[in-house]
PDB file of C-alpha atoms in Angstrom:
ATOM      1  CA  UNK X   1       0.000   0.000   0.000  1.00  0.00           C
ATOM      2  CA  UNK X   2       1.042   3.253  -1.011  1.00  0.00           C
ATOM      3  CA  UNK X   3       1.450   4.964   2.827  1.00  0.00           C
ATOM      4  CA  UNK X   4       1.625   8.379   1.837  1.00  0.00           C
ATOM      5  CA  UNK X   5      -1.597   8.757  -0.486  1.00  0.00           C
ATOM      6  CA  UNK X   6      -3.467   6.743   2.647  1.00  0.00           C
ATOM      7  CA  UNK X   7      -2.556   8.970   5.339  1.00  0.00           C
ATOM      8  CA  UNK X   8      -2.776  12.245   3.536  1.00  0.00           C
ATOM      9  CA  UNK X   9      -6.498  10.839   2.341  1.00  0.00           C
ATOM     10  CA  UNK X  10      -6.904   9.925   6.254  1.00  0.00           C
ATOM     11  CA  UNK X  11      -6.062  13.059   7.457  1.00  0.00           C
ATOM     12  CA  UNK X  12      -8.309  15.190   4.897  1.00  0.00           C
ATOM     13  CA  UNK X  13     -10.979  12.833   5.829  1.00  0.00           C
ATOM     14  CA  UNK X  14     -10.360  13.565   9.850  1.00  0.00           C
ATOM     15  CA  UNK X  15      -9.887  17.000   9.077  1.00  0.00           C
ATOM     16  CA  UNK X  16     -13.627  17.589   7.163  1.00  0.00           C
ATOM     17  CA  UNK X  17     -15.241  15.207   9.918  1.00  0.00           C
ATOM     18  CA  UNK X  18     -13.595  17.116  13.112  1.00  0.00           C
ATOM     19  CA  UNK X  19     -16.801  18.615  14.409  1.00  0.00           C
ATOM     20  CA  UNK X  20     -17.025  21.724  13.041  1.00  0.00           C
ATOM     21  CA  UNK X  21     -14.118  23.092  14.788  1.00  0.00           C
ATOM     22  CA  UNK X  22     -11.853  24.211  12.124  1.00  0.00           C
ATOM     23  CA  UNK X  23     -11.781  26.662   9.079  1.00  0.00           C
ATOM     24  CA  UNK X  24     -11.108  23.708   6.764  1.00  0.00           C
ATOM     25  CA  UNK X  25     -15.230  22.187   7.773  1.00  0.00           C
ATOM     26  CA  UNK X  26     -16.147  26.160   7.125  1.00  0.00           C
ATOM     27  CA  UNK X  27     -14.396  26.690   3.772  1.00  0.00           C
ATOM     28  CA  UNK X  28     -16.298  23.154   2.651  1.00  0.00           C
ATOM     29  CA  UNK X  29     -19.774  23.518   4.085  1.00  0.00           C
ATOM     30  CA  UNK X  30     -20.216  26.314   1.724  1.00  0.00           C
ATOM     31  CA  UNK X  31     -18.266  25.152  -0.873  1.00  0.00           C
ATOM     32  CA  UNK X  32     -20.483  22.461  -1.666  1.00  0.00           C
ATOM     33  CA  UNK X  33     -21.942  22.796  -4.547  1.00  0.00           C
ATOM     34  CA  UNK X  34     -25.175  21.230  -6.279  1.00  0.00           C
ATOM     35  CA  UNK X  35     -23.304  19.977  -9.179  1.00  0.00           C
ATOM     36  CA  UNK X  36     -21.193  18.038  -6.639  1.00  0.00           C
ATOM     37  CA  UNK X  37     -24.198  16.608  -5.129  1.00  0.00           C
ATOM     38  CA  UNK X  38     -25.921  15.569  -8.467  1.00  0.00           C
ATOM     39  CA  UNK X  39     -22.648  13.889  -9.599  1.00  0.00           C
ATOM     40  CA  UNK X  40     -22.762  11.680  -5.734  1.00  0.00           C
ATOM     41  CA  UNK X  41     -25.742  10.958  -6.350  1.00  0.00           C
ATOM     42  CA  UNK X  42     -25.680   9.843  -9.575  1.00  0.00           C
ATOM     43  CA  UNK X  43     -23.034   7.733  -8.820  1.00  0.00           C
ATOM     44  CA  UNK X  44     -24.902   6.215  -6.071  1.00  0.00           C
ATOM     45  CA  UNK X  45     -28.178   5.960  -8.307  1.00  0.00           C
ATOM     46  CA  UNK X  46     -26.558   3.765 -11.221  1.00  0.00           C
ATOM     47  CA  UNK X  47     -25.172   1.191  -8.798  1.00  0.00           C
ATOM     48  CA  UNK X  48     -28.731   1.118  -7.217  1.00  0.00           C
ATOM     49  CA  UNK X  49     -30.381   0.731 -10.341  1.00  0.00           C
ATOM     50  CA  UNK X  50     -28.221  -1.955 -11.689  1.00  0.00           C
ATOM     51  CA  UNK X  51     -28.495  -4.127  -8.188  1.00  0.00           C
ATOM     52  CA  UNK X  52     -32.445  -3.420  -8.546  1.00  0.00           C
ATOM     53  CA  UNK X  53     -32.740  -4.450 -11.735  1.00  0.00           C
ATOM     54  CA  UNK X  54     -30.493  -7.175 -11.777  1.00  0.00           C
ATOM     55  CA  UNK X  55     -32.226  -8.335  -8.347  1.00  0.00           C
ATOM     56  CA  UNK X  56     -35.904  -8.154  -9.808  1.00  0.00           C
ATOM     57  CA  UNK X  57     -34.798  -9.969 -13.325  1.00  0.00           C
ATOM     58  CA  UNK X  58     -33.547 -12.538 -10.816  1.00  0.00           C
ATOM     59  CA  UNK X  59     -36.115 -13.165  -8.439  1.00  0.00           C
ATOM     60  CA  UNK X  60     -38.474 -12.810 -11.384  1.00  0.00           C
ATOM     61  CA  UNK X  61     -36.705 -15.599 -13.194  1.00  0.00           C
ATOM     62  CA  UNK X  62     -36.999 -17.714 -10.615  1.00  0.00           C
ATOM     63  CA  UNK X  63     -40.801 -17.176  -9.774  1.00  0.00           C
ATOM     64  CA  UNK X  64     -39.931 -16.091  -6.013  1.00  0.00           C
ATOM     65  CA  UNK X  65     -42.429 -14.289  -4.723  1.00  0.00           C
ATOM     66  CA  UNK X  66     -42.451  -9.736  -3.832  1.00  0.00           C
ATOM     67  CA  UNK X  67     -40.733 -10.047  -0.365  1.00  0.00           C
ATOM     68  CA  UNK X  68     -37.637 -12.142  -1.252  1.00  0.00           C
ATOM     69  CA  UNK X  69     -37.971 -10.130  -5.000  1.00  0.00           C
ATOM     70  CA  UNK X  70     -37.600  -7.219  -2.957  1.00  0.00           C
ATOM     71  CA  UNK X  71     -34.942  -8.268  -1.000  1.00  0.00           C
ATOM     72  CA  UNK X  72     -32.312  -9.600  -3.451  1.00  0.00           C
ATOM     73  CA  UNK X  73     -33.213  -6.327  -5.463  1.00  0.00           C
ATOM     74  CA  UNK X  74     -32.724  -4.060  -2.144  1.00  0.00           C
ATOM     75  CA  UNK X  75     -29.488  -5.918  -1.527  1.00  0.00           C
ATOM     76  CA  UNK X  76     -28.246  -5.855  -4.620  1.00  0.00           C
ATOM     77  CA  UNK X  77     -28.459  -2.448  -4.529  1.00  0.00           C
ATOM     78  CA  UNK X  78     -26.271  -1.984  -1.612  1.00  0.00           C
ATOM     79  CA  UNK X  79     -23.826  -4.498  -3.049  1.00  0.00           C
ATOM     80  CA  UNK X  80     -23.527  -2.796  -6.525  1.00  0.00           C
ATOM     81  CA  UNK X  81     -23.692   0.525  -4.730  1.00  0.00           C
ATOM     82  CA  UNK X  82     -20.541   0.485  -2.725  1.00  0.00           C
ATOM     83  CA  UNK X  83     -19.066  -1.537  -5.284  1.00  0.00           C
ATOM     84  CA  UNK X  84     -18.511   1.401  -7.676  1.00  0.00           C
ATOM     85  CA  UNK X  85     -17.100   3.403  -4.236  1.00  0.00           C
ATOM     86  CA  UNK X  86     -14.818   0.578  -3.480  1.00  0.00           C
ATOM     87  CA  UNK X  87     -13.162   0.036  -6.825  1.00  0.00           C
ATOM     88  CA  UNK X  88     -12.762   3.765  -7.317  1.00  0.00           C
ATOM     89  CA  UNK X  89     -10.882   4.011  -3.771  1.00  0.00           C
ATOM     90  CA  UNK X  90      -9.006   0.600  -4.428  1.00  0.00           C
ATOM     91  CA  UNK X  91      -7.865   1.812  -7.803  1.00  0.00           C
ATOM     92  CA  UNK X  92      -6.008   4.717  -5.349  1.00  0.00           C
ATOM     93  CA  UNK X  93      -3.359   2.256  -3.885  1.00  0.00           C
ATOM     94  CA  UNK X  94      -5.916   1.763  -0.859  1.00  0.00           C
ATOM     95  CA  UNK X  95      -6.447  -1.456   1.629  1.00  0.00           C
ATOM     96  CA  UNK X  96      -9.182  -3.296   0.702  1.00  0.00           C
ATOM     97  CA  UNK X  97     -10.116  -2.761   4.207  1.00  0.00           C
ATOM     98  CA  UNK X  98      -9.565   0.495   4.335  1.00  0.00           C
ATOM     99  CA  UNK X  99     -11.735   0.911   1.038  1.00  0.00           C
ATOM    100  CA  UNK X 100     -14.509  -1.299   2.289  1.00  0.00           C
ATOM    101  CA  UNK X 101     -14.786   1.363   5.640  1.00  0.00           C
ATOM    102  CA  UNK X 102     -14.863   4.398   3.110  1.00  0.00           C
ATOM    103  CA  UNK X 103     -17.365   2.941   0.613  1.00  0.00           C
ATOM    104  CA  UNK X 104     -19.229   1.827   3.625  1.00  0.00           C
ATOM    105  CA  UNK X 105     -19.123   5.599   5.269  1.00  0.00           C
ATOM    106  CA  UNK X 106     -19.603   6.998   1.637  1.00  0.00           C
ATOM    107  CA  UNK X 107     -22.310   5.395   0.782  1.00  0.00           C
ATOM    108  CA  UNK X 108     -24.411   4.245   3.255  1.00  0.00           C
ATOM    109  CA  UNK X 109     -27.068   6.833   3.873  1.00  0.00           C
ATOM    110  CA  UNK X 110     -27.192   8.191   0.062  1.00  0.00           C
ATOM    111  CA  UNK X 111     -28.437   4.152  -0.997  1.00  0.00           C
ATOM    112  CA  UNK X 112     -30.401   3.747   2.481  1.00  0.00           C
ATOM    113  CA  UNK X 113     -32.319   6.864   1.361  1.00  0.00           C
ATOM    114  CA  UNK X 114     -32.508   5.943  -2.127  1.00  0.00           C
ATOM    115  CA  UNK X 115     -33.371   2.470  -1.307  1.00  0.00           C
ATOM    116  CA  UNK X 116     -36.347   3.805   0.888  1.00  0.00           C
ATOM    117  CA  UNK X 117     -37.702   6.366  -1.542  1.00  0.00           C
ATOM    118  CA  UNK X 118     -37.723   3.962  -4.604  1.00  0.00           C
ATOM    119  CA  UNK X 119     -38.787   0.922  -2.994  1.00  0.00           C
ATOM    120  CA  UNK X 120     -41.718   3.001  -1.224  1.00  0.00           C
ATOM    121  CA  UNK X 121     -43.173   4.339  -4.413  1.00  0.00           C
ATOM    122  CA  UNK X 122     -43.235   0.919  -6.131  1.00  0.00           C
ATOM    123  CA  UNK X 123     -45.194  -0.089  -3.091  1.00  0.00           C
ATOM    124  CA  UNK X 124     -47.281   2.516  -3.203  1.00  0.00           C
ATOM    125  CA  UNK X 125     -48.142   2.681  -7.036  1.00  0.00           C
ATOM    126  CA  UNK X 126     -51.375   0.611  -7.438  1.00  0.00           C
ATOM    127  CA  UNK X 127     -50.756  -2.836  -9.197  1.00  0.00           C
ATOM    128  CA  UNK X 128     -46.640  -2.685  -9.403  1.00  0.00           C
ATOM    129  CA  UNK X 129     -45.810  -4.779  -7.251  1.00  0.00           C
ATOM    130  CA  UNK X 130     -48.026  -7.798  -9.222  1.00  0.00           C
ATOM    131  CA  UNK X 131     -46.684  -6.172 -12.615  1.00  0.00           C
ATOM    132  CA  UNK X 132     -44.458  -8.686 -14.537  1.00  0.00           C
ATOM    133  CA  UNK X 133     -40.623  -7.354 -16.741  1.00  0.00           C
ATOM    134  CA  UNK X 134     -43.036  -6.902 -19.664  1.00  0.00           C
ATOM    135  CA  UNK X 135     -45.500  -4.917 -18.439  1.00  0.00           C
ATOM    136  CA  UNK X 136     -45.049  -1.035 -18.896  1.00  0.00           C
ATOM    137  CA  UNK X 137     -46.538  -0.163 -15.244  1.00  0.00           C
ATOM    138  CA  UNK X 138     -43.564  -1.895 -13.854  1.00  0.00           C
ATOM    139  CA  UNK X 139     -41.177   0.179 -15.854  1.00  0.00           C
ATOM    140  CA  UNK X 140     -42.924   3.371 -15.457  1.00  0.00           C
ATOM    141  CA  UNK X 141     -43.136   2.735 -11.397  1.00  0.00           C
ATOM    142  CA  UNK X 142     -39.270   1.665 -11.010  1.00  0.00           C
ATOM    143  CA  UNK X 143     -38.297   4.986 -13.184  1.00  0.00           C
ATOM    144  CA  UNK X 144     -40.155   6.970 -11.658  1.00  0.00           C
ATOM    145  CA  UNK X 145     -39.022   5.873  -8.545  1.00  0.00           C
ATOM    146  CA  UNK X 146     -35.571   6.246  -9.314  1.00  0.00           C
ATOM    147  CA  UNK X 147     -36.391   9.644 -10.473  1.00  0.00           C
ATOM    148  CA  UNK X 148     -38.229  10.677  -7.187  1.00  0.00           C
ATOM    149  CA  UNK X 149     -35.187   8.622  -4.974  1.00  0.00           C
ATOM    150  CA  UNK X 150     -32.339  11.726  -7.192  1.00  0.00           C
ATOM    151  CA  UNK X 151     -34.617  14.437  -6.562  1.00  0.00           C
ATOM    152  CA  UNK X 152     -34.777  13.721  -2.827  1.00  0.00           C
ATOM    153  CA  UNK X 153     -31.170  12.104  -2.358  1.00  0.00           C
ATOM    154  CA  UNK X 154     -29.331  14.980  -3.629  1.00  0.00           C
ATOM    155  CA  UNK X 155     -30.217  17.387  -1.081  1.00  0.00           C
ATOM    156  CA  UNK X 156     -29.054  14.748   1.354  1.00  0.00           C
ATOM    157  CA  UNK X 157     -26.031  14.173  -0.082  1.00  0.00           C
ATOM    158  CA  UNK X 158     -24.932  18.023  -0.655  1.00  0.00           C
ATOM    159  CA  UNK X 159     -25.990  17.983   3.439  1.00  0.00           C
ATOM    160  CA  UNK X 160     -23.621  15.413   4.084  1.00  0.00           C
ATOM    161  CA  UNK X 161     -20.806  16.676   1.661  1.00  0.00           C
ATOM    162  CA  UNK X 162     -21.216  19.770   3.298  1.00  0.00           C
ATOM    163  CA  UNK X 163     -20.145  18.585   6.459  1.00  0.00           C
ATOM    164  CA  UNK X 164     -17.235  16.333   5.161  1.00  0.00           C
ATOM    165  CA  UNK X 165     -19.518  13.251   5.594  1.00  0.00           C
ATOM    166  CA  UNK X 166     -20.961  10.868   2.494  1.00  0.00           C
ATOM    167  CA  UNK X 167     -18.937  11.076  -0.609  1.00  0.00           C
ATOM    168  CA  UNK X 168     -16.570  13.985   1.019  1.00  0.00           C
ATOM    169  CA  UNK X 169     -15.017  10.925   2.307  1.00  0.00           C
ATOM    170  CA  UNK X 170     -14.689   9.628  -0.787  1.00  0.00           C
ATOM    171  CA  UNK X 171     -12.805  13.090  -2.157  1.00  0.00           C
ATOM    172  CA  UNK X 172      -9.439  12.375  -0.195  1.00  0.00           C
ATOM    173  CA  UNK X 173      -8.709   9.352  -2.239  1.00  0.00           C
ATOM    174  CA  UNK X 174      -9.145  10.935  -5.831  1.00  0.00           C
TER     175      UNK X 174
END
């Protein structure tokens, strides 16, 4: 492991997490911008949507009922999710370990949310949850959820960036 790109990553990642305390948390709270937060979030969305999918074409295939559907798909999601984080942080001469704990404190709260949002809508839209691959209403449901899961994510995320948490973290190892 390359010591010196860990520890200066580590200490950038101490730094924006240190309470508040410092100018450095200051200067980054308000530096955040929305851009930053789509981009996060984006990230975050397209390794949710390809554990979802994947997860639903799955549990599909094999005729498994909505619950355990639900749950590959929701797993999945995580799986895929902090996948993209933990190659990205790997690729920067990190410890596996160490890159599992940052896609892990990355990531987390931006699929959790996502996860929540999406998952809730399909629920809630009338008949999705019986509607088959080939049927539109499934499609329309699951886009639109992802679409409703951005739109409320990103103002998480540019939250948590703000404050050094989420994919700040994440920032130290590029």
């Amino acid at each position: 492991m390359d010591h010196s790109t860990h520890h200066t990553g580590t200490a950038h990642a101490h730094a924006s997490s240190a309470g508040g305390h410092g100018d450095h948390h200051g200067d980054q709270a308000h530096g955040t911008t929305w851009a930053t937060a789509m981009k996060a979030t984006l990230h975050c969305l397209t390794g949710c949507a390809i554990g979802e999918i994947l997860g639903m074409v799955i549990g599909t295939a094999l005729m498994w009922g909505n619950a355990p559907t639900m749950i590959l798909a929701i797993t999945l999601a995580f799986v895929f999710g902090y996948s993209f984080t933990l190659f990205a942080v790997v690729r920067a001469a990190v410890s596996l370990k160490a890159a599992i704990k940052v896609a892990l404190a990355a990531d987390t709260v931006s699929i959790a949310v996502m996860e929540l949002v999406d998952n809730g809508i399909i629920a809630l839209v009338p008949g999705a949850m019986d509607a088959h691959l080939s049927d539109g209403l499934f499609w329309y449901a699951l886009l639109g959820g992802f679409a409703v899961a951005f739109v409320i994510t990103t103002p998480v995320n540019k939250w948590m960036i703000g404050r050094g948490k989420g994919h700040a973290v994440v920032h130290a190892y590029h």
